[in-house]
mmCIF file of C-alpha atoms in Angstrom:
data_model
loop_
_atom_site.group_PDB
_atom_site.id
_atom_site.type_symbol
_atom_site.label_atom_id
_atom_site.label_comp_id
_atom_site.label_asym_id
_atom_site.label_seq_id
_atom_site.Cartn_x
_atom_site.Cartn_y
_atom_site.Cartn_z
ATOM 1 C CA UNK A 1 -0.101 -0.124 -0.161
ATOM 2 C CA UNK A 2 2.794 2.321 0.795
ATOM 3 C CA UNK A 3 3.730 2.323 -3.288
ATOM 4 C CA UNK A 4 0.435 3.145 -3.945
ATOM 5 C CA UNK A 5 -0.033 5.984 -1.509
ATOM 6 C CA UNK A 6 3.347 7.078 -2.381
ATOM 7 C CA UNK A 7 2.040 7.331 -6.221
ATOM 8 C CA UNK A 8 -1.228 9.248 -5.240
ATOM 9 C CA UNK A 9 1.187 11.808 -3.138
ATOM 10 C CA UNK A 10 3.213 12.624 -6.005
ATOM 11 C CA UNK A 11 0.671 12.669 -8.195
ATOM 12 C CA UNK A 12 -0.903 15.432 -6.042
ATOM 13 C CA UNK A 13 2.605 17.418 -5.647
ATOM 14 C CA UNK A 14 2.425 17.181 -9.573
ATOM 15 C CA UNK A 15 -0.498 18.135 -9.996
ATOM 16 C CA UNK A 16 -0.288 21.066 -7.737
ATOM 17 C CA UNK A 17 2.956 21.962 -10.396
ATOM 18 C CA UNK A 18 0.141 22.376 -12.907
ATOM 19 C CA UNK A 19 -2.029 24.388 -10.801
ATOM 20 C CA UNK A 20 0.771 26.804 -10.395
ATOM 21 C CA UNK A 21 1.801 26.700 -14.237
ATOM 22 C CA UNK A 22 -1.625 27.062 -15.235
ATOM 23 C CA UNK A 23 -1.736 31.115 -13.762
ATOM 24 C CA UNK A 24 0.340 32.008 -16.636
ATOM 25 C CA UNK A 25 -2.917 31.954 -18.491
ATOM 26 C CA UNK A 26 -4.315 34.612 -16.292
ATOM 27 C CA UNK A 27 -1.678 36.982 -14.834
ATOM 28 C CA UNK A 28 1.451 38.256 -16.532
ATOM 29 C CA UNK A 29 3.323 38.977 -12.821
ATOM 30 C CA UNK A 30 2.951 36.983 -9.850
ATOM 31 C CA UNK A 31 2.400 38.649 -6.611
ATOM 32 C CA UNK A 32 5.809 38.790 -4.307
ATOM 33 C CA UNK A 33 4.738 38.692 -1.246
ATOM 34 C CA UNK A 34 2.230 35.796 -1.634
ATOM 35 C CA UNK A 35 4.538 33.579 -3.262
ATOM 36 C CA UNK A 36 7.351 34.931 -0.570
ATOM 37 C CA UNK A 37 5.251 33.549 2.126
ATOM 38 C CA UNK A 38 4.208 30.802 0.386
ATOM 39 C CA UNK A 39 7.545 29.321 -0.276
ATOM 40 C CA UNK A 40 8.980 30.548 3.388
ATOM 41 C CA UNK A 41 6.179 28.440 4.855
ATOM 42 C CA UNK A 42 7.079 25.197 2.633
ATOM 43 C CA UNK A 43 10.708 26.057 3.483
ATOM 44 C CA UNK A 44 9.594 25.788 7.192
ATOM 45 C CA UNK A 45 7.503 22.514 6.624
ATOM 46 C CA UNK A 46 10.089 20.681 5.031
ATOM 47 C CA UNK A 47 12.759 21.660 7.724
ATOM 48 C CA UNK A 48 10.783 20.720 10.281
ATOM 49 C CA UNK A 49 9.940 17.167 8.345
ATOM 50 C CA UNK A 50 13.752 16.706 7.879
ATOM 51 C CA UNK A 51 14.474 16.484 11.613
ATOM 52 C CA UNK A 52 10.970 14.879 12.955
ATOM 53 C CA UNK A 53 9.578 13.042 10.333
ATOM 54 C CA UNK A 54 13.059 11.944 8.936
ATOM 55 C CA UNK A 55 16.283 12.209 10.929
ATOM 56 C CA UNK A 56 15.124 11.089 14.204
ATOM 57 C CA UNK A 57 13.300 7.939 12.625
ATOM 58 C CA UNK A 58 16.742 7.388 11.082
ATOM 59 C CA UNK A 59 17.999 7.744 14.514
ATOM 60 C CA UNK A 60 15.348 5.083 15.624
ATOM 61 C CA UNK A 61 15.777 2.494 12.682
ATOM 62 C CA UNK A 62 19.932 2.527 13.312
ATOM 63 C CA UNK A 63 19.562 0.994 16.686
ATOM 64 C CA UNK A 64 20.783 -2.460 17.635
ATOM 65 C CA UNK A 65 22.669 -2.970 14.502
ATOM 66 C CA UNK A 66 26.765 -3.371 14.436
ATOM 67 C CA UNK A 67 27.486 -0.146 12.537
ATOM 68 C CA UNK A 68 27.258 2.929 15.137
ATOM 69 C CA UNK A 69 24.231 4.996 14.806
ATOM 70 C CA UNK A 70 25.957 8.141 14.105
ATOM 71 C CA UNK A 71 27.837 6.356 11.255
ATOM 72 C CA UNK A 72 24.604 5.250 10.003
ATOM 73 C CA UNK A 73 23.090 8.461 9.599
ATOM 74 C CA UNK A 74 25.969 10.319 8.979
ATOM 75 C CA UNK A 75 26.631 7.665 5.778
ATOM 76 C CA UNK A 76 23.319 8.624 4.505
ATOM 77 C CA UNK A 77 23.010 12.490 5.285
ATOM 78 C CA UNK A 78 26.341 12.461 3.518
ATOM 79 C CA UNK A 79 24.934 10.834 0.221
ATOM 80 C CA UNK A 80 22.241 12.981 0.535
ATOM 81 C CA UNK A 81 24.757 16.098 -0.005
ATOM 82 C CA UNK A 82 27.075 14.598 -2.711
ATOM 83 C CA UNK A 83 23.860 13.534 -4.647
ATOM 84 C CA UNK A 84 22.207 17.200 -4.715
ATOM 85 C CA UNK A 85 26.386 18.360 -5.164
ATOM 86 C CA UNK A 86 25.755 16.301 -8.267
ATOM 87 C CA UNK A 87 22.965 17.500 -9.480
ATOM 88 C CA UNK A 88 24.156 21.308 -9.037
ATOM 89 C CA UNK A 89 27.200 20.580 -11.252
ATOM 90 C CA UNK A 90 25.119 18.909 -13.715
ATOM 91 C CA UNK A 91 22.770 22.085 -13.758
ATOM 92 C CA UNK A 92 25.486 24.717 -13.375
ATOM 93 C CA UNK A 93 24.484 27.782 -15.516
ATOM 94 C CA UNK A 94 23.044 31.049 -15.346
ATOM 95 C CA UNK A 95 19.385 30.930 -13.652
ATOM 96 C CA UNK A 96 18.316 33.918 -16.376
ATOM 97 C CA UNK A 97 17.691 31.334 -18.589
ATOM 98 C CA UNK A 98 13.895 30.266 -18.810
ATOM 99 C CA UNK A 99 14.801 26.680 -20.680
ATOM 100 C CA UNK A 100 17.674 26.122 -17.793
ATOM 101 C CA UNK A 101 15.105 27.178 -15.260
ATOM 102 C CA UNK A 102 13.439 24.409 -16.596
ATOM 103 C CA UNK A 103 15.876 21.745 -16.142
ATOM 104 C CA UNK A 104 16.963 22.845 -13.002
ATOM 105 C CA UNK A 105 13.469 22.481 -11.304
ATOM 106 C CA UNK A 106 12.816 18.937 -12.843
ATOM 107 C CA UNK A 107 15.851 17.611 -11.710
ATOM 108 C CA UNK A 108 15.507 19.051 -8.101
ATOM 109 C CA UNK A 109 11.974 17.633 -8.383
ATOM 110 C CA UNK A 110 13.520 14.266 -7.992
ATOM 111 C CA UNK A 111 14.809 14.103 -4.873
ATOM 112 C CA UNK A 112 11.497 15.550 -3.519
ATOM 113 C CA UNK A 113 9.167 12.760 -4.991
ATOM 114 C CA UNK A 114 11.813 10.525 -3.504
ATOM 115 C CA UNK A 115 11.209 12.174 -0.209
ATOM 116 C CA UNK A 116 7.652 11.814 -0.394
ATOM 117 C CA UNK A 117 8.194 7.894 -1.179
ATOM 118 C CA UNK A 118 10.155 7.194 1.602
ATOM 119 C CA UNK A 119 8.427 9.030 4.437
ATOM 120 C CA UNK A 120 5.131 7.166 2.828
ATOM 121 C CA UNK A 121 6.818 3.814 2.874
ATOM 122 C CA UNK A 122 8.078 4.912 6.713
ATOM 123 C CA UNK A 123 4.717 5.656 7.875
ATOM 124 C CA UNK A 124 2.775 2.257 6.253
ATOM 125 C CA UNK A 125 5.483 0.502 9.082
ATOM 126 C CA UNK A 126 4.753 2.556 11.740
ATOM 127 C CA UNK A 127 0.581 3.087 10.691
ATOM 128 C CA UNK A 128 0.847 6.540 11.071
ATOM 129 C CA UNK A 129 0.844 8.652 8.124
ATOM 130 C CA UNK A 130 0.117 12.147 9.151
ATOM 131 C CA UNK A 131 3.750 13.311 9.351
ATOM 132 C CA UNK A 132 3.755 11.526 5.663
ATOM 133 C CA UNK A 133 1.017 13.418 4.440
ATOM 134 C CA UNK A 134 2.226 16.992 5.834
ATOM 135 C CA UNK A 135 5.946 16.013 4.252
ATOM 136 C CA UNK A 136 3.829 15.897 1.064
ATOM 137 C CA UNK A 137 1.999 18.982 1.673
ATOM 138 C CA UNK A 138 5.361 20.922 1.999
ATOM 139 C CA UNK A 139 6.405 19.639 -1.550
ATOM 140 C CA UNK A 140 2.968 20.253 -2.503
ATOM 141 C CA UNK A 141 3.346 24.042 -1.723
ATOM 142 C CA UNK A 142 6.673 24.670 -3.030
ATOM 143 C CA UNK A 143 5.640 23.058 -6.186
ATOM 144 C CA UNK A 144 3.033 25.802 -6.652
ATOM 145 C CA UNK A 145 5.022 28.822 -7.591
ATOM 146 C CA UNK A 146 7.898 26.347 -9.083
ATOM 147 C CA UNK A 147 5.257 25.398 -11.793
ATOM 148 C CA UNK A 148 4.748 29.553 -12.315
ATOM 149 C CA UNK A 149 8.493 29.961 -12.116
ATOM 150 C CA UNK A 150 9.057 28.009 -15.305
ATOM 151 C CA UNK A 151 5.740 29.135 -17.185
ATOM 152 C CA UNK A 152 6.457 32.752 -17.117
ATOM 153 C CA UNK A 153 9.617 32.959 -17.972
ATOM 154 C CA UNK A 154 9.023 30.865 -21.126
ATOM 155 C CA UNK A 155 5.936 33.138 -21.843
ATOM 156 C CA UNK A 156 8.166 35.932 -21.866
ATOM 157 C CA UNK A 157 10.628 34.591 -24.504
ATOM 158 C CA UNK A 158 7.783 34.382 -26.847
ATOM 159 C CA UNK A 159 5.869 30.695 -26.251
ATOM 160 C CA UNK A 160 2.161 30.194 -26.619
ATOM 161 C CA UNK A 161 0.449 30.047 -22.905
ATOM 162 C CA UNK A 162 -0.744 26.435 -23.876
ATOM 163 C CA UNK A 163 3.083 25.602 -24.468
ATOM 164 C CA UNK A 164 4.198 27.444 -21.424
ATOM 165 C CA UNK A 165 1.270 25.409 -18.932
ATOM 166 C CA UNK A 166 2.750 22.379 -20.808
ATOM 167 C CA UNK A 167 6.505 22.839 -19.875
ATOM 168 C CA UNK A 168 5.699 23.983 -16.435
ATOM 169 C CA UNK A 169 3.726 21.162 -15.403
ATOM 170 C CA UNK A 170 6.120 18.611 -17.091
ATOM 171 C CA UNK A 171 8.887 20.299 -14.762
ATOM 172 C CA UNK A 172 7.048 17.613 -11.950
ATOM 173 C CA UNK A 173 6.370 14.733 -13.991
ATOM 174 C CA UNK A 174 9.497 13.133 -12.727
ATOM 175 C CA UNK A 175 7.836 13.581 -9.018
ATOM 176 C CA UNK A 176 5.699 10.404 -9.327
ATOM 177 C CA UNK A 177 8.086 8.351 -10.315
ATOM 178 C CA UNK A 178 11.143 9.073 -7.915
ATOM 179 C CA UNK A 179 8.163 8.579 -5.439
ATOM 180 C CA UNK A 180 7.599 5.199 -6.215
ATOM 181 C CA UNK A 181 11.246 4.189 -6.552
ATOM 182 C CA UNK A 182 11.546 5.697 -2.863
ATOM 183 C CA UNK A 183 8.471 3.184 -1.648
ATOM 184 C CA UNK A 184 9.776 0.398 -3.583
ATOM 185 C CA UNK A 185 13.285 0.633 -2.257
ATOM 186 C CA UNK A 186 12.546 1.207 1.367
ATOM 187 C CA UNK A 187 9.510 -1.472 1.275
ATOM 188 C CA UNK A 188 11.518 -4.386 0.018
ATOM 189 C CA UNK A 189 14.959 -3.640 1.383
ATOM 190 C CA UNK A 190 14.067 -2.463 4.884
ATOM 191 C CA UNK A 191 18.161 -2.709 5.610
ATOM 192 C CA UNK A 192 18.259 0.549 3.877
ATOM 193 C CA UNK A 193 15.687 2.224 5.403
ATOM 194 C CA UNK A 194 17.704 4.719 7.804
ATOM 195 C CA UNK A 195 20.216 5.571 5.178
ATOM 196 C CA UNK A 196 17.482 6.686 2.802
ATOM 197 C CA UNK A 197 15.779 8.750 5.638
ATOM 198 C CA UNK A 198 19.097 10.401 6.395
ATOM 199 C CA UNK A 199 19.595 10.872 2.549
ATOM 200 C CA UNK A 200 16.097 12.242 2.044
ATOM 201 C CA UNK A 201 16.751 14.747 5.032
ATOM 202 C CA UNK A 202 19.625 15.777 3.245
ATOM 203 C CA UNK A 203 18.364 16.148 0.119
ATOM 204 C CA UNK A 204 15.143 18.520 1.470
ATOM 205 C CA UNK A 205 17.645 20.520 3.711
ATOM 206 C CA UNK A 206 19.560 21.241 0.750
ATOM 207 C CA UNK A 207 16.411 22.147 -1.331
ATOM 208 C CA UNK A 208 15.334 24.823 1.629
ATOM 209 C CA UNK A 209 18.396 26.280 1.694
ATOM 210 C CA UNK A 210 19.365 26.656 -1.832
ATOM 211 C CA UNK A 211 16.323 27.178 -3.382
ATOM 212 C CA UNK A 212 13.256 28.552 -1.393
ATOM 213 C CA UNK A 213 15.046 30.569 1.425
ATOM 214 C CA UNK A 214 17.230 32.317 -1.032
ATOM 215 C CA UNK A 215 14.388 33.006 -3.515
ATOM 216 C CA UNK A 216 11.626 33.738 -1.126
ATOM 217 C CA UNK A 217 13.612 36.332 0.688
ATOM 218 C CA UNK A 218 14.601 38.004 -2.741
ATOM 219 C CA UNK A 219 10.857 38.564 -3.075
ATOM 220 C CA UNK A 220 9.880 39.955 0.216
ATOM 221 C CA UNK A 221 12.213 39.062 3.459
ATOM 222 C CA UNK A 222 9.519 39.709 6.133
ATOM 223 C CA UNK A 223 6.999 37.601 4.769
ATOM 224 C CA UNK A 224 9.687 35.131 3.810
ATOM 225 C CA UNK A 225 10.943 34.884 7.524
ATOM 226 C CA UNK A 226 7.332 34.785 8.802
ATOM 227 C CA UNK A 227 6.012 31.683 6.326
ATOM 228 C CA UNK A 228 9.141 29.995 7.162
ATOM 229 C CA UNK A 229 8.710 30.219 11.319
ATOM 230 C CA UNK A 230 5.122 29.397 10.562
ATOM 231 C CA UNK A 231 5.630 26.666 8.526
ATOM 232 C CA UNK A 232 8.130 25.336 10.910
ATOM 233 C CA UNK A 233 6.002 25.583 14.005
ATOM 234 C CA UNK A 234 3.119 24.093 12.027
ATOM 235 C CA UNK A 235 4.947 20.791 11.318
ATOM 236 C CA UNK A 236 6.482 20.519 14.455
ATOM 237 C CA UNK A 237 3.008 20.727 16.199
ATOM 238 C CA UNK A 238 1.699 18.116 13.728
ATOM 239 C CA UNK A 239 4.367 15.644 13.848
ATOM 240 C CA UNK A 240 4.852 15.833 17.891
ATOM 241 C CA UNK A 241 0.786 15.877 18.453
ATOM 242 C CA UNK A 242 -0.315 13.578 15.744
ATOM 243 C CA UNK A 243 2.880 11.337 14.497
#
């Protein structure tokens, strides 16, 4: 069931990307305060989820093994960092190009989908899905402005609105694939669970630090900070109360 839930969740996050991209039919310029608060909120949710929903369970599932707990978590986290560095090296370019923006966001959606898949695989083992749902919510909220961030620059380059929408929503089509892969790996190779959790935490923290916070601050710093703190509080409260 975890694979099915992961597929459904990541299909929804893909759909939210499409919803954001669909704004290209109606707007020429997005409201900076709104997008800043949304990016900040999703960054706060993802930061809290990285600790409460991923790193803490990684520590828990590392106990009782022949390898020290700290080493297991460190290995998984470092692999997550190395993966994101590899992604950055492949995508090293000026963000001013709309086509490169499309490629960059599409590539970053791979670990995001994987995170959701791992979260639902863990939830199926523990019997509680609230944390996984909240992780999916954080990814979805982030995807909304990303869809628009792909579509609007393409529109400025002269593409039709329909083509801009199509490419904008396609930037997240990799998420269901990565989500299913993450759920399958954890479900059938349970020994990698703590490594996968730490790996996912590193990927999420990287995206927050590299993408969400800088972009949110650039649009409107006070709204970005407020959204971030509120998102962290919401995720922390939900995870402790319901997780």
